[in-house]
Amino acid sequence: MRSSKLISVVPRTLPESHLYSFHFIPTLRSIDFFQSLSAYVAVSMSRQPYVTGTSVLGLIYEGGVLIAADTAGSYGSTTRFKSVERMKAVSNNTLLGASGEISDFQAITQLLDRLIVADAMWDDGNDLGPLDIHNYLTRVMYNRRNKFDPLWNTLILGGVKNGVKHLGSVSMIGVHYVDNHIATGFGIHLAQPIFREEWKENMTLEEGTRLLEKALLVLFYRDRSAINKIQVANVTEDGVHISQPYALKSEWNLEAFKNPTASAAGSW
Amino acid sequence: MEPMACQWTDAPHSMGTTIMAVEYNGGVILGADSRTTTGVYVANRASDKITELTDNVYLCRSGSAADSQVVSDYVRYFLNQHTILLGRLATVKTASTLVKELSYQNKSFLETGLIVAGWDKYEGGSVYGIPLGGTLLRLPFATGGSGSSYLYGFLDQAWKSNMTQEEAEALVVKSISLAIARDGASGGVVRTVTINEEGVQRKFYAGDKLPLFHEEIAPRPTPIHAN
């Protein structure tokens, strides 16, 4: 079945985009229902991620929220990019971290930048807080999922407003919840159990950071997509501070590691 | 199906490719191989995969030949108008953002990995990688295409920051040559484009003049080339 398809190639970011309005009609090899729909609506088949980030972790401490992630951008099984920023300040009291497709995360931060500016322009003495952004992103993710065109991310949103600390996540299908400690991806299986055991109310910045680093080290050992180059972000009522990338010390000098197959040749 | 057609006569043109761009102290160097394949047949052994977007910004193309050509045509068209409107040269960042916008918004239809590099007076030389999916990343150096798989280890060891133009050029030529040696989808000649404050310079390194690596032997003249 041969069909035509309309694609809009207007770069919507440019103010003079009326000069560039252009549609072209390529003919393709046989395409199915969803692709032919895309002639009229922004529909594409559920796509696949290409450049991805792995786990993001977050926890609430006495002064605000701490969120951490490594700086790897994987391309399938290859660690292709090793200096990817997977956390961004949304406003001066909210931070967004993402795992999943990096291009979609970049599109979301672009969307939020404009949202924050539009909100600030009201100049009405009230600005969007972390809970508002969380709810907004939930709507965005869920509505994209309903169009079979998801943003392929799991997002972690944290911040403080009027003394109230907020930490939550939104998945690519719009599942959202709020908790004192949170993780995405592999972190759900490896970090969350550590948090459930060791998180407590009103941890200090030091204690919170150590707990995050402990979980990140486990992820470095056990998640093949993780690298040993992390950033930890601290969100308080006063502002967002994202650390420079740094590496954790890992432990390999254990006797049991040196000759593990001595008594069972060929085993692993 | 046409009579006497093989698998590769109908296969889409793909530039398996090795492409890269490196920032040095003063500008950028872009490099690429010259092989375009349709399946296993080499449709063009002397392609030019480094395409001009503006006087000061060039694009390395990989993946589907058609997709990368059409993206570069649109961006050249938009940037041409943008330059007239702006009254001065476009920045590398603007060009890269435009390429990203097309790649990202049409991600379900396109299969092309791109590298944008150039020189402008605000940032000097800059390199932006735009892999599949439409992620935009500014990088000190970028590689792409099927041949780039063979360069990760080499460049981890051989790349350093703040190279001179000669060092950067040598690195690019050596890298592309190494990739050509191992990747079936890369081959032919090595083309480089150097962009700096002075302008743009194209260089050509013939296939038989590239360095030889493990288990390769030097060609010796035979009479087939005579007459």
Coordinates of C-alpha atoms in Angstrom, one line a residue:
Chain A
M1 CA 0.0 0.0 0.0
R2 CA 1.5 3.3 -1.0
S3 CA 0.4 6.5 0.7
S4 CA 1.3 10.1 0.8
K5 CA 2.1 11.8 4.0
L6 CA 2.2 15.4 5.0
I7 CA 5.0 16.5 7.3
S8 CA 5.2 19.9 8.8
V9 CA 8.8 21.2 8.8
V10 CA 8.1 24.6 10.2
P11 CA 10.7 25.4 12.9
R12 CA 8.3 26.7 15.4
T13 CA 11.0 28.3 17.5
L14 CA 11.8 31.1 15.1
P15 CA 9.7 34.3 15.3
E16 CA 9.8 34.7 11.5
S17 CA 8.4 31.2 11.0
H18 CA 5.7 32.6 8.8
L19 CA 8.5 33.0 6.2
Y20 CA 9.4 29.3 6.5
S21 CA 5.9 27.7 6.4
F22 CA 6.4 24.9 4.1
H23 CA 4.8 21.5 3.6
F24 CA 6.2 18.7 1.5
I25 CA 4.6 15.4 0.6
P26 CA 7.0 12.5 0.4
T27 CA 5.7 9.1 -0.8
L28 CA 6.9 6.2 1.3
R29 CA 6.9 2.5 1.3
S30 CA 3.7 0.8 2.7
I31 CA 2.6 2.4 6.0
D32 CA 0.0 1.5 8.5
F33 CA -3.0 3.1 10.1
F34 CA -1.1 5.3 12.5
Q35 CA 1.4 6.7 10.0
S36 CA -1.4 7.6 7.5
L37 CA -3.2 9.4 10.3
S38 CA -0.1 11.5 10.8
A39 CA -1.0 13.3 7.6
Y40 CA -3.5 15.2 9.6
V41 CA -2.6 14.9 13.2
A42 CA 0.7 14.8 15.1
V43 CA 0.6 11.0 15.5
S44 CA 3.5 8.6 15.2
M45 CA 3.7 5.0 16.0
S46 CA 4.9 4.5 19.5
R47 CA 8.5 5.2 18.9
Q48 CA 11.8 4.0 20.3
P49 CA 14.4 5.9 22.4
Y50 CA 17.9 6.4 21.0
V51 CA 20.1 8.3 23.4
T52 CA 19.0 7.4 27.0
G53 CA 19.8 8.3 30.6
T54 CA 19.6 5.8 33.4
S55 CA 18.4 6.1 37.0
V56 CA 17.6 9.4 38.7
L57 CA 17.3 9.4 42.6
G58 CA 15.8 11.9 44.9
L59 CA 15.1 12.4 48.6
I60 CA 13.8 15.0 51.0
Y61 CA 16.1 16.3 53.8
E62 CA 15.7 19.0 56.4
G63 CA 16.6 21.9 54.2
G64 CA 14.9 20.9 51.0
V65 CA 15.3 18.2 48.3
L66 CA 18.3 16.4 46.9
I67 CA 18.3 14.9 43.5
A68 CA 21.1 13.0 41.9
A69 CA 21.9 11.3 38.5
D70 CA 24.9 10.2 36.6
T71 CA 26.0 12.1 33.4
A72 CA 25.9 9.2 30.9
G73 CA 24.0 9.2 27.6
S74 CA 23.8 5.7 26.3
Y75 CA 23.1 4.7 22.7
G76 CA 21.8 1.2 23.0
S77 CA 24.6 -0.7 24.9
T78 CA 27.3 1.9 24.1
T79 CA 28.1 4.6 26.6
R80 CA 28.2 7.2 23.8
F81 CA 28.2 10.5 25.7
K82 CA 29.7 10.9 29.1
S83 CA 28.9 14.5 30.0
V84 CA 25.1 14.8 29.6
E85 CA 23.2 17.1 32.0
R86 CA 20.2 15.1 33.1
M87 CA 19.0 17.6 35.7
K88 CA 17.9 21.1 35.0
A89 CA 16.7 23.9 37.2
V90 CA 13.1 24.7 36.2
S91 CA 12.7 27.8 38.3
N92 CA 14.7 29.0 41.3
N93 CA 12.9 26.6 43.6
T94 CA 12.2 23.6 41.4
L95 CA 14.4 21.0 39.8
L96 CA 13.7 18.5 37.1
G97 CA 15.7 15.3 36.5
A98 CA 15.0 12.8 33.8
S99 CA 15.8 9.3 32.7
G100 CA 15.0 8.0 29.3
E101 CA 15.3 9.7 25.9
I102 CA 17.5 12.8 26.2
S103 CA 16.0 14.7 23.2
D104 CA 12.5 14.4 24.8
F105 CA 14.0 15.7 28.1
Q106 CA 15.5 18.7 26.2
A107 CA 12.0 19.3 24.6
I108 CA 10.4 19.2 28.1
T109 CA 12.9 21.7 29.6
Q110 CA 12.3 24.0 26.6
L111 CA 8.5 23.7 27.2
L112 CA 9.0 24.4 30.9
D113 CA 11.2 27.4 30.2
R114 CA 8.4 29.0 28.2
L115 CA 5.8 28.1 30.8
I116 CA 7.9 29.7 33.6
V117 CA 8.4 32.9 31.5
A118 CA 4.7 33.1 30.6
D119 CA 3.8 32.6 34.3
A120 CA 6.3 35.3 35.4
M121 CA 4.9 37.7 32.9
W122 CA 1.6 37.8 34.8
D123 CA 3.6 39.5 37.5
D124 CA 0.8 38.7 39.9
G125 CA 3.0 38.0 43.0
N126 CA 2.6 34.2 42.6
D127 CA 4.8 31.9 40.7
L128 CA 4.4 28.2 39.8
G129 CA 5.8 25.9 42.5
P130 CA 7.0 22.4 42.3
L131 CA 3.6 20.8 42.9
D132 CA 2.1 22.9 40.0
I133 CA 4.9 21.9 37.7
H134 CA 4.5 18.2 38.7
N135 CA 0.8 18.3 37.9
Y136 CA 1.4 20.1 34.6
L137 CA 4.0 17.5 33.6
T138 CA 1.6 14.7 34.5
R139 CA -0.9 16.2 32.1
V140 CA 1.7 16.6 29.4
M141 CA 2.9 13.0 29.7
Y142 CA -0.5 11.4 30.0
N143 CA -1.9 13.3 27.0
R144 CA 1.0 12.3 24.8
R145 CA 0.5 8.7 25.9
N146 CA -3.1 8.9 24.8
K147 CA -2.0 10.0 21.3
F148 CA 0.4 7.0 21.2
D149 CA 3.3 9.4 20.9
P150 CA 4.9 9.4 24.4
L151 CA 7.7 11.5 25.6
W152 CA 10.0 8.6 26.5
N153 CA 11.1 9.8 30.0
T154 CA 10.5 9.1 33.6
L155 CA 10.7 12.5 35.3
I156 CA 11.6 13.4 38.9
L157 CA 10.5 16.8 40.1
G158 CA 11.5 18.3 43.4
G159 CA 11.4 21.7 45.1
V160 CA 10.4 23.8 48.0
K161 CA 7.7 26.5 48.1
N162 CA 6.5 28.4 51.2
G163 CA 8.4 25.9 53.4
V164 CA 6.6 22.9 51.9
K165 CA 9.0 20.4 50.4
H166 CA 7.8 18.4 47.4
L167 CA 9.3 15.4 45.6
G168 CA 7.5 13.3 43.0
S169 CA 7.8 11.5 39.7
V170 CA 5.9 11.1 36.5
S171 CA 6.4 8.2 34.1
M172 CA 6.1 8.2 30.3
I173 CA 2.5 6.9 30.5
G174 CA 1.5 9.5 33.1
V175 CA 1.7 7.5 36.3
H176 CA 2.6 10.0 39.0
Y177 CA 3.1 10.0 42.7
V178 CA 4.8 11.8 45.5
D179 CA 7.0 10.4 48.3
N180 CA 9.9 11.3 50.6
H181 CA 12.4 9.3 48.5
I182 CA 12.1 8.4 44.9
A183 CA 14.0 6.7 42.0
T184 CA 13.6 5.8 38.4
G185 CA 14.7 2.8 36.3
F186 CA 17.2 0.5 38.0
G187 CA 17.0 2.8 41.0
I188 CA 13.5 1.5 41.7
H189 CA 15.0 -2.0 42.3
L190 CA 18.3 -1.1 43.8
A191 CA 18.1 2.3 45.5
Q192 CA 14.5 2.4 46.8
P193 CA 15.1 -0.5 49.2
I194 CA 18.1 1.3 50.6
F195 CA 16.1 4.4 51.0
R196 CA 13.2 2.6 52.7
E197 CA 15.7 1.2 55.3
E198 CA 17.8 4.3 55.9
W199 CA 15.8 7.4 55.1
K200 CA 14.6 9.3 58.1
E201 CA 12.9 12.7 58.7
N202 CA 15.0 15.8 58.8
M203 CA 18.3 14.4 57.6
T204 CA 21.1 16.9 57.3
L205 CA 22.5 17.8 53.9
E206 CA 25.5 15.7 54.7
E207 CA 23.5 12.6 55.7
G208 CA 21.2 13.0 52.6
T209 CA 24.2 13.3 50.3
R210 CA 25.9 10.2 51.8
L211 CA 22.7 8.2 51.4
L212 CA 22.3 9.2 47.7
E213 CA 26.0 8.4 47.1
K214 CA 25.6 5.0 48.7
A215 CA 22.7 4.2 46.3
L216 CA 24.5 5.6 43.3
L217 CA 27.6 3.4 44.1
V218 CA 25.4 0.3 44.1
L219 CA 23.9 1.5 40.8
F220 CA 27.4 1.9 39.4
Y221 CA 28.3 -1.7 40.4
R222 CA 25.1 -3.2 39.2
D223 CA 23.6 -1.1 36.3
R224 CA 25.5 -1.6 33.1
S225 CA 24.3 1.7 31.8
A226 CA 25.6 3.7 34.8
I227 CA 29.0 5.4 34.8
N228 CA 31.1 6.7 37.7
K229 CA 30.4 10.4 37.1
I230 CA 27.6 11.9 39.0
Q231 CA 26.0 15.2 39.8
V232 CA 24.0 16.0 43.0
A233 CA 21.5 18.8 43.0
N234 CA 20.3 20.6 46.1
V235 CA 17.0 22.5 46.0
T236 CA 16.0 24.8 48.8
E237 CA 13.6 27.6 49.1
D238 CA 16.4 30.0 48.2
G239 CA 17.6 28.4 45.1
V240 CA 18.8 25.4 43.1
H241 CA 22.4 24.3 43.1
I242 CA 23.7 21.6 40.9
S243 CA 27.2 20.3 41.7
Q244 CA 30.0 19.9 39.2
P245 CA 30.3 16.3 38.1
Y246 CA 32.4 14.1 40.4
A247 CA 33.2 10.4 40.8
L248 CA 32.7 8.0 43.6
K249 CA 35.4 5.8 45.1
S250 CA 34.5 2.2 44.3
E251 CA 35.7 -0.9 46.1
W252 CA 37.3 -3.7 44.1
N253 CA 40.2 -4.8 46.4
L254 CA 38.4 -7.7 48.0
E255 CA 40.1 -11.1 48.5
A256 CA 37.0 -12.9 47.3
F257 CA 37.4 -11.1 44.0
K258 CA 40.9 -12.0 43.3
N259 CA 40.7 -15.7 42.5
P260 CA 37.0 -16.6 42.5
T261 CA 37.3 -19.7 40.4
A262 CA 40.3 -21.2 42.2
S263 CA 38.2 -24.1 43.5
A264 CA 35.8 -24.4 40.6
A265 CA 37.6 -23.8 37.2
G266 CA 35.3 -22.6 34.5
S267 CA 32.7 -21.2 36.9
W268 CA 32.0 -17.5 37.0
Chain B
M1 CA 9.7 -5.9 -8.9
E2 CA 11.8 -5.1 -12.0
P3 CA 13.2 -7.9 -14.0
M4 CA 16.9 -8.7 -13.2
A5 CA 16.7 -6.8 -9.9
C6 CA 18.9 -7.9 -7.0
Q7 CA 18.4 -7.1 -3.3
W8 CA 20.7 -4.1 -3.6
T9 CA 19.3 -2.5 -6.7
D10 CA 16.2 -1.5 -4.7
A11 CA 17.9 -1.0 -1.4
P12 CA 17.7 2.6 -0.1
H13 CA 20.9 4.7 -0.4
S14 CA 22.6 4.7 2.9
M15 CA 25.8 6.3 3.9
G16 CA 27.1 3.8 6.4
T17 CA 29.8 6.3 6.9
T18 CA 32.3 7.6 9.3
I19 CA 32.0 11.3 10.2
M20 CA 33.7 13.4 12.8
A21 CA 34.3 17.0 13.8
V22 CA 36.9 18.3 16.2
E23 CA 37.3 21.7 17.8
Y24 CA 40.8 23.1 18.0
N25 CA 42.2 26.4 19.2
G26 CA 41.0 28.7 16.5
G27 CA 38.3 26.7 14.7
V28 CA 37.0 23.3 13.7
I29 CA 37.9 20.5 11.5
L30 CA 35.2 18.3 9.9
G31 CA 36.1 14.9 8.4
A32 CA 34.3 12.1 6.5
D33 CA 34.8 9.1 4.3
S34 CA 33.3 9.0 0.8
R35 CA 31.3 5.7 0.5
T36 CA 27.6 5.5 -0.2
T37 CA 26.1 2.1 -0.4
T38 CA 22.8 0.6 -1.6
G39 CA 22.8 -2.7 0.4
V40 CA 26.2 -4.2 -0.3
Y41 CA 26.9 -2.3 -3.6
V42 CA 29.0 0.9 -3.4
A43 CA 26.7 3.3 -5.3
N44 CA 29.2 6.2 -5.0
R45 CA 32.8 5.7 -4.0
A46 CA 33.6 9.5 -4.0
S47 CA 30.6 11.1 -2.2
D48 CA 30.9 14.4 -0.4
K49 CA 29.3 14.0 3.0
I50 CA 30.4 17.4 4.3
T51 CA 27.8 19.9 3.2
E52 CA 27.7 23.6 3.4
L53 CA 24.9 25.2 5.5
T54 CA 26.3 28.8 5.5
D55 CA 29.7 30.3 4.7
N56 CA 30.8 29.6 8.2
V57 CA 28.9 26.5 9.2
Y58 CA 29.1 23.0 7.6
L59 CA 27.3 19.7 8.3
C60 CA 28.5 16.1 8.3
R61 CA 25.8 13.7 7.2
S62 CA 25.4 10.0 8.0
G63 CA 22.6 7.4 7.9
S64 CA 20.0 7.7 5.1
A65 CA 21.4 9.7 2.2
A66 CA 18.0 11.0 1.3
D67 CA 17.0 12.0 4.8
S68 CA 20.3 13.8 5.5
Q69 CA 20.2 15.6 2.1
V70 CA 16.7 16.9 2.6
V71 CA 17.4 18.1 6.1
S72 CA 20.5 19.9 5.0
D73 CA 18.5 21.4 2.0
Y74 CA 15.9 22.8 4.3
V75 CA 18.4 24.2 6.9
R76 CA 20.4 25.8 4.1
Y77 CA 17.2 27.4 2.8
F78 CA 16.1 28.7 6.2
L79 CA 19.6 29.9 7.1
N80 CA 19.9 31.8 3.9
Q81 CA 16.8 33.7 4.7
H82 CA 17.8 34.1 8.4
T83 CA 21.2 35.6 7.3
I84 CA 19.5 38.1 5.1
L85 CA 17.0 39.0 7.9
L86 CA 19.8 39.2 10.5
G87 CA 22.3 41.1 8.4
R88 CA 25.2 39.1 9.6
L89 CA 26.5 35.5 9.6
A90 CA 24.4 33.0 11.5
T91 CA 26.0 31.5 14.6
V92 CA 26.8 27.8 14.8
K93 CA 24.4 27.5 17.6
T94 CA 21.5 28.8 15.5
A95 CA 22.3 26.4 12.6
S96 CA 22.6 23.5 15.1
T97 CA 19.3 24.3 16.7
L98 CA 17.6 24.4 13.3
V99 CA 19.0 21.1 12.4
K100 CA 17.9 19.7 15.8
E101 CA 14.4 21.1 15.4
L102 CA 13.9 19.3 12.1
S103 CA 15.5 16.1 13.4
Y104 CA 13.5 16.1 16.6
Q105 CA 10.1 17.1 15.3
N106 CA 10.3 14.5 12.5
K107 CA 12.0 11.8 14.5
S108 CA 9.7 9.0 13.5
F109 CA 10.4 9.6 9.9
L110 CA 14.1 10.4 9.7
E111 CA 17.1 8.1 10.1
T112 CA 20.1 10.4 10.0
G113 CA 22.9 11.2 12.4
L114 CA 24.3 14.7 11.9
I115 CA 27.3 16.8 13.1
V116 CA 27.1 20.6 12.8
A117 CA 30.4 22.5 13.1
G118 CA 31.6 25.9 12.2
W119 CA 33.1 29.2 13.4
D120 CA 31.5 32.4 14.6
K121 CA 32.9 35.4 16.3
Y122 CA 31.1 34.8 19.6
E123 CA 32.1 31.3 20.4
G124 CA 35.0 30.7 18.0
G125 CA 34.9 27.1 16.7
S126 CA 32.0 24.9 18.0
V127 CA 30.9 21.4 17.3
Y128 CA 27.4 20.1 17.9
G129 CA 26.4 16.4 17.7
I130 CA 22.8 15.6 16.7
P131 CA 22.3 11.8 16.9
L132 CA 19.2 9.8 16.0
G133 CA 16.2 11.1 18.0
G134 CA 17.2 14.8 17.8
T135 CA 19.3 15.3 21.0
L136 CA 21.4 18.4 20.7
L137 CA 24.8 18.3 22.4
R138 CA 27.7 20.7 22.2
L139 CA 30.9 18.7 22.3
P140 CA 34.6 19.2 22.1
F141 CA 34.6 16.6 19.4
A142 CA 31.9 14.4 17.8
T143 CA 31.8 11.2 15.8
G144 CA 29.0 9.5 13.9
G145 CA 28.0 6.8 11.4
S146 CA 28.6 3.1 11.5
G147 CA 32.4 3.5 11.4
S148 CA 32.4 5.6 14.6
S149 CA 32.0 2.4 16.6
Y150 CA 35.6 1.6 15.9
L151 CA 36.9 5.0 17.1
Y152 CA 35.6 5.1 20.7
G153 CA 38.7 3.4 22.1
F154 CA 41.1 5.2 19.8
L155 CA 39.8 8.7 20.6
D156 CA 39.5 8.0 24.3
Q157 CA 43.2 7.6 24.2
A158 CA 44.3 10.0 21.4
W159 CA 42.1 13.1 21.7
K160 CA 43.3 15.9 23.9
S161 CA 41.9 19.4 24.3
N162 CA 43.5 22.6 22.8
M163 CA 45.1 20.9 19.8
T164 CA 46.7 23.0 17.1
Q165 CA 45.2 22.9 13.6
E166 CA 47.9 20.5 12.4
E167 CA 47.3 18.1 15.3
A168 CA 43.6 18.2 14.9
E169 CA 43.8 17.6 11.2
A170 CA 46.1 14.7 11.7
L171 CA 43.8 13.2 14.3
V172 CA 40.8 13.5 12.0
V173 CA 42.6 11.9 9.0
K174 CA 44.0 9.0 11.1
S175 CA 40.6 8.4 12.8
I176 CA 38.7 8.2 9.5
S177 CA 41.4 6.0 8.0
L178 CA 41.2 3.6 11.0
A179 CA 37.4 3.4 10.6
I180 CA 37.6 2.8 6.9
A181 CA 40.0 -0.1 7.6
R182 CA 37.5 -2.0 9.6
D183 CA 34.0 -0.8 8.7
G184 CA 32.6 -2.2 5.4
A185 CA 30.2 0.6 5.1
S186 CA 33.0 3.2 5.1
G187 CA 35.6 3.7 2.4
G188 CA 37.1 5.7 -0.4
V189 CA 38.8 9.0 0.2
V190 CA 39.0 11.1 3.3
R191 CA 37.7 14.6 3.0
T192 CA 38.3 17.3 5.5
V193 CA 36.9 20.8 5.8
T194 CA 38.7 23.4 8.1
I195 CA 36.7 26.4 9.3
N196 CA 38.2 29.3 11.2
E197 CA 38.2 33.1 11.2
E198 CA 40.0 33.2 7.9
G199 CA 37.4 31.1 6.1
V200 CA 36.9 27.6 4.8
Q201 CA 39.4 25.2 3.4
R202 CA 38.7 21.8 1.8
K203 CA 41.3 19.0 1.7
F204 CA 41.3 15.7 -0.1
Y205 CA 43.2 12.6 0.9
A206 CA 43.2 9.9 -1.8
G207 CA 42.2 6.4 -0.8
D208 CA 45.5 4.9 -1.9
K209 CA 47.5 7.5 0.0
L210 CA 46.0 6.8 3.4
P211 CA 48.2 5.1 6.0
L212 CA 48.2 1.3 6.2
F213 CA 47.3 -0.6 9.3
H214 CA 47.4 -4.1 10.6
E215 CA 47.5 -6.8 7.9
E216 CA 47.2 -4.3 5.0
I217 CA 49.9 -4.1 2.4
A218 CA 51.1 -1.4 0.1
P219 CA 49.9 -1.5 -3.5
R220 CA 52.5 -2.0 -6.2
P221 CA 52.1 -0.6 -9.7
T222 CA 50.9 -3.1 -12.4
P223 CA 50.3 -2.5 -16.1
I224 CA 46.5 -2.4 -15.8
H225 CA 46.7 1.3 -15.2
A226 CA 48.9 1.9 -18.3
N227 CA 47.5 3.3 -21.5

